[in-house]
Amino acid sequence: MKTFSNFRTAEELNKYINNFSNAVKQVNNIFTTAQNLLKKWDGKKLNKRFAEQLQNLFPEEYSTDDNYKYKEIYISYGQQWGDKVVSFVIHRVSYDIAQEIHTGFTFYKQTRHSNGIITDDERIKADDACKDLQKLINNNLERLHRYEDALKHFEDYKNRYQKAVDDFYNAISSINPYFVASEIRTYTLDKTEWEKRMEEELQNIIKQ
């Protein structure tokens, strides 16, 4: 998830949310459609035909300047680490947004850690597969909600965070660095209150 370092103003965040929201709607629509299709495929063997049928439910195309036509949503069927994968590409969605949402669904077999959503002979277990798809839908909605909440309370969260950072540095400035993780100490180049005091004590010792 992107943070305040990516969008420094509410206007920038709002623009990103609008694009992100449209992408989430498209993705969740695919997952919901896949759920309905999976119910028809319950007990059937997973193969390329499933991906083709899913693709046919999204026939929309668009043309580019070179007069080539592309699927608005492109769905493919392949294999990854022994599991079957149905993946898709949503065209005209920026790369950074595409990296934040799920662009594939793995049909994994039963292991000692999970029940799997296809059998050993690769037959679809529709109920289990639909539950996994619902989790992805919920994850997308949750991330969108986090962005929307950040925008709604933008100034309040920004001010509260800055106060928390200030309070934090004030607290650790009087602590021996032995007790402070190095990655925290590198956040500031200024000498801490403790370091200044130790320097004064060392100078007094040297003078003696």
Short mmCIF file of C-alpha atoms in Angstrom, two decimals:
data_model
loop_
_atom_site.label_atom_id
_atom_site.label_comp_id
_atom_site.label_asym_id
_atom_site.label_seq_id
_atom_site.Cartn_x
_atom_site.Cartn_y
_atom_site.Cartn_z
CA MET A 1 0.00 0.00 0.00
CA LYS A 2 1.27 3.44 -0.89
CA THR A 3 1.83 5.98 1.87
CA PHE A 4 2.06 9.70 2.54
CA SER A 5 5.51 9.67 0.95
CA ASN A 6 3.83 8.91 -2.39
CA PHE A 7 1.00 11.44 -2.20
CA ARG A 8 1.81 14.57 -0.21
CA THR A 9 -1.53 16.30 -0.75
CA ALA A 10 -5.16 15.29 -0.48
CA GLU A 11 -5.63 16.23 -4.14
CA GLU A 12 -2.94 13.76 -5.26
CA LEU A 13 -4.43 11.00 -3.10
CA ASN A 14 -7.94 11.71 -4.38
CA LYS A 15 -6.79 11.37 -8.00
CA TYR A 16 -5.13 8.05 -7.22
CA ILE A 17 -8.21 6.78 -5.37
CA ASN A 18 -10.45 7.48 -8.35
CA ASN A 19 -8.22 5.38 -10.61
CA PHE A 20 -7.73 2.70 -7.96
CA SER A 21 -11.49 2.47 -7.33
CA ASN A 22 -12.21 1.89 -11.02
CA ALA A 23 -9.57 -0.85 -11.16
CA VAL A 24 -10.97 -2.56 -8.06
CA LYS A 25 -14.46 -2.54 -9.58
CA GLN A 26 -13.13 -4.22 -12.73
CA VAL A 27 -11.12 -6.81 -10.79
CA ASN A 28 -13.90 -7.66 -8.37
CA ASN A 29 -16.31 -7.96 -11.30
CA ILE A 30 -14.00 -10.56 -12.83
CA PHE A 31 -13.79 -12.48 -9.56
CA THR A 32 -17.57 -12.38 -9.07
CA THR A 33 -18.13 -13.57 -12.63
CA ALA A 34 -15.57 -16.33 -12.09
CA GLN A 35 -17.45 -17.44 -8.97
CA ASN A 36 -20.64 -17.90 -10.98
CA LEU A 37 -18.78 -19.79 -13.70
CA LEU A 38 -17.01 -22.02 -11.18
CA LYS A 39 -20.33 -23.20 -9.79
CA LYS A 40 -21.16 -24.52 -13.26
CA TRP A 41 -17.77 -26.22 -13.43
CA ASP A 42 -18.01 -27.90 -10.04
CA GLY A 43 -16.47 -31.37 -10.27
CA LYS A 44 -15.26 -30.81 -13.82
CA LYS A 45 -11.62 -30.95 -14.80
CA LEU A 46 -9.90 -27.59 -14.94
CA ASN A 47 -8.46 -26.79 -18.35
CA LYS A 48 -7.99 -24.02 -20.88
CA ARG A 49 -11.69 -24.07 -21.73
CA PHE A 50 -12.50 -22.57 -18.34
CA ALA A 51 -10.27 -19.55 -19.04
CA GLU A 52 -11.76 -19.24 -22.54
CA GLN A 53 -15.31 -19.27 -21.20
CA LEU A 54 -14.38 -16.65 -18.63
CA GLN A 55 -12.79 -14.54 -21.36
CA ASN A 56 -15.94 -14.77 -23.48
CA LEU A 57 -17.88 -13.15 -20.64
CA PHE A 58 -15.68 -10.05 -21.10
CA PRO A 59 -15.82 -9.41 -24.86
CA GLU A 60 -15.12 -5.68 -24.70
CA GLU A 61 -12.30 -4.46 -26.94
CA TYR A 62 -10.55 -1.18 -27.61
CA SER A 63 -8.49 0.13 -30.51
CA THR A 64 -5.12 1.85 -30.41
CA ASP A 65 -3.60 4.46 -32.70
CA ASP A 66 -2.05 1.68 -34.78
CA ASN A 67 -5.57 0.29 -35.41
CA TYR A 68 -4.92 -2.91 -33.47
CA LYS A 69 -7.72 -4.21 -31.28
CA TYR A 70 -7.05 -5.45 -27.76
CA LYS A 71 -9.21 -7.06 -25.13
CA GLU A 72 -10.11 -4.63 -22.36
CA ILE A 73 -9.57 -7.58 -20.01
CA TYR A 74 -7.23 -10.32 -21.21
CA ILE A 75 -7.51 -13.70 -19.46
CA SER A 76 -4.96 -16.48 -19.83
CA TYR A 77 -4.42 -20.00 -18.52
CA GLY A 78 -1.06 -21.35 -17.49
CA GLN A 79 0.95 -23.14 -14.85
CA GLN A 80 3.10 -21.92 -11.99
CA TRP A 81 5.14 -24.06 -9.59
CA GLY A 82 2.99 -27.11 -10.28
CA ASP A 83 -0.35 -25.34 -9.75
CA LYS A 84 -2.79 -24.17 -12.40
CA VAL A 85 -3.15 -20.39 -12.73
CA VAL A 86 -5.81 -18.28 -14.42
CA SER A 87 -4.42 -14.77 -14.73
CA PHE A 88 -5.65 -11.60 -16.36
CA VAL A 89 -4.47 -8.19 -17.47
CA ILE A 90 -6.65 -5.11 -17.25
CA HIS A 91 -5.57 -2.78 -20.03
CA ARG A 92 -5.37 0.97 -19.54
CA VAL A 93 -4.70 0.57 -15.83
CA SER A 94 -1.46 2.19 -14.66
CA TYR A 95 1.38 -0.09 -13.61
CA ASP A 96 1.46 1.10 -9.99
CA ILE A 97 -2.23 0.31 -9.53
CA ALA A 98 -1.90 -3.05 -11.28
CA GLN A 99 0.80 -3.96 -8.75
CA GLU A 100 -1.56 -3.27 -5.85
CA ILE A 101 -4.42 -5.49 -6.94
CA HIS A 102 -4.58 -9.22 -7.58
CA THR A 103 -4.04 -10.19 -11.20
CA GLY A 104 -4.26 -13.95 -10.97
CA PHE A 105 -5.90 -16.85 -9.22
CA THR A 106 -4.09 -20.07 -8.40
CA PHE A 107 -5.94 -23.38 -8.48
CA TYR A 108 -3.83 -25.25 -5.97
CA LYS A 109 -4.08 -28.89 -4.97
CA GLN A 110 -4.43 -30.32 -1.50
CA THR A 111 -1.34 -30.25 0.70
CA ARG A 112 -0.70 -30.97 4.35
CA HIS A 113 -1.32 -27.24 4.97
CA SER A 114 -4.54 -26.74 2.96
CA ASN A 115 -7.50 -28.59 1.46
CA GLY A 116 -6.86 -27.20 -2.03
CA ILE A 117 -9.43 -25.91 -4.50
CA ILE A 118 -8.87 -28.62 -7.11
CA THR A 119 -8.50 -32.34 -6.54
CA ASP A 120 -5.35 -34.34 -7.28
CA ASP A 121 -6.74 -35.10 -10.73
CA GLU A 122 -7.45 -31.35 -11.19
CA ARG A 123 -11.22 -31.34 -10.77
CA ILE A 124 -12.69 -28.07 -9.52
CA LYS A 125 -13.96 -27.78 -5.94
CA ALA A 126 -16.31 -24.87 -6.57
CA ASP A 127 -17.24 -24.02 -2.97
CA ASP A 128 -13.62 -23.81 -1.83
CA ALA A 129 -12.57 -21.89 -4.93
CA CYS A 130 -15.40 -19.37 -4.50
CA LYS A 131 -14.39 -18.79 -0.88
CA ASP A 132 -10.83 -18.01 -1.94
CA LEU A 133 -12.07 -15.64 -4.61
CA GLN A 134 -14.25 -13.90 -2.04
CA LYS A 135 -11.17 -13.34 0.12
CA LEU A 136 -9.49 -11.58 -2.80
CA ILE A 137 -12.59 -9.46 -3.37
CA ASN A 138 -12.62 -8.49 0.30
CA ASN A 139 -8.89 -7.70 0.28
CA ASN A 140 -9.35 -5.32 -2.64
CA LEU A 141 -12.27 -3.60 -0.93
CA GLU A 142 -10.32 -3.32 2.32
CA ARG A 143 -7.39 -1.61 0.60
CA LEU A 144 -9.73 0.79 -1.15
CA HIS A 145 -11.40 1.55 2.19
CA ARG A 146 -8.00 2.34 3.74
CA TYR A 147 -7.28 4.88 1.01
CA GLU A 148 -10.74 6.43 1.30
CA ASP A 149 -10.39 6.69 5.08
CA ALA A 150 -6.97 8.33 4.67
CA LEU A 151 -8.50 10.93 2.36
CA LYS A 152 -11.50 11.54 4.63
CA HIS A 153 -9.26 12.24 7.64
CA PHE A 154 -6.22 13.52 5.73
CA GLU A 155 -5.28 16.55 7.84
CA ASP A 156 -6.16 14.89 11.14
CA TYR A 157 -4.00 11.79 10.46
CA LYS A 158 -1.15 13.89 9.09
CA ASN A 159 -1.06 16.10 12.19
CA ARG A 160 -1.39 13.17 14.59
CA TYR A 161 1.42 11.31 12.82
CA GLN A 162 3.76 14.30 12.96
CA LYS A 163 3.07 14.71 16.66
CA ALA A 164 3.78 11.01 17.22
CA VAL A 165 7.10 11.31 15.34
CA ASP A 166 8.10 14.38 17.34
CA ASP A 167 7.20 12.70 20.62
CA PHE A 168 9.12 9.59 19.58
CA TYR A 169 12.33 11.48 18.79
CA ASN A 170 12.05 13.51 21.96
CA ALA A 171 11.79 10.24 23.88
CA ILE A 172 14.79 8.48 22.32
CA SER A 173 17.02 11.56 22.25
CA SER A 174 17.91 11.03 25.91
CA ILE A 175 18.60 7.28 25.59
CA ASN A 176 21.99 5.64 25.15
CA PRO A 177 22.24 4.44 21.49
CA TYR A 178 23.00 0.95 22.82
CA PHE A 179 19.26 0.62 23.43
CA VAL A 180 18.15 2.18 20.13
CA ALA A 181 18.10 0.17 16.89
CA SER A 182 20.56 1.48 14.29
CA GLU A 183 17.85 1.89 11.62
CA ILE A 184 16.05 4.30 13.95
CA ARG A 185 19.20 6.29 14.73
CA THR A 186 19.85 6.86 11.01
CA TYR A 187 16.60 8.80 10.66
CA THR A 188 18.33 11.97 11.87
CA LEU A 189 21.83 13.40 11.36
CA ASP A 190 21.61 15.70 14.38
CA LYS A 191 23.27 14.71 17.63
CA THR A 192 20.77 13.52 20.16
CA GLU A 193 20.33 15.04 23.57
CA TRP A 194 22.17 12.07 25.09
CA GLU A 195 25.11 12.41 22.66
CA LYS A 196 25.48 16.11 23.42
CA ARG A 197 25.48 15.40 27.14
CA MET A 198 28.02 12.60 26.77
CA GLU A 199 30.25 14.88 24.72
CA GLU A 200 30.18 17.49 27.48
CA GLU A 201 30.98 14.88 30.13
CA LEU A 202 33.88 13.55 28.02
CA GLN A 203 35.28 17.05 27.60
CA ASN A 204 35.12 17.56 31.37
CA ILE A 205 36.94 14.27 31.91
CA ILE A 206 39.63 15.25 29.37
CA LYS A 207 40.15 18.60 31.08
CA GLN A 208 40.73 16.87 34.41
#
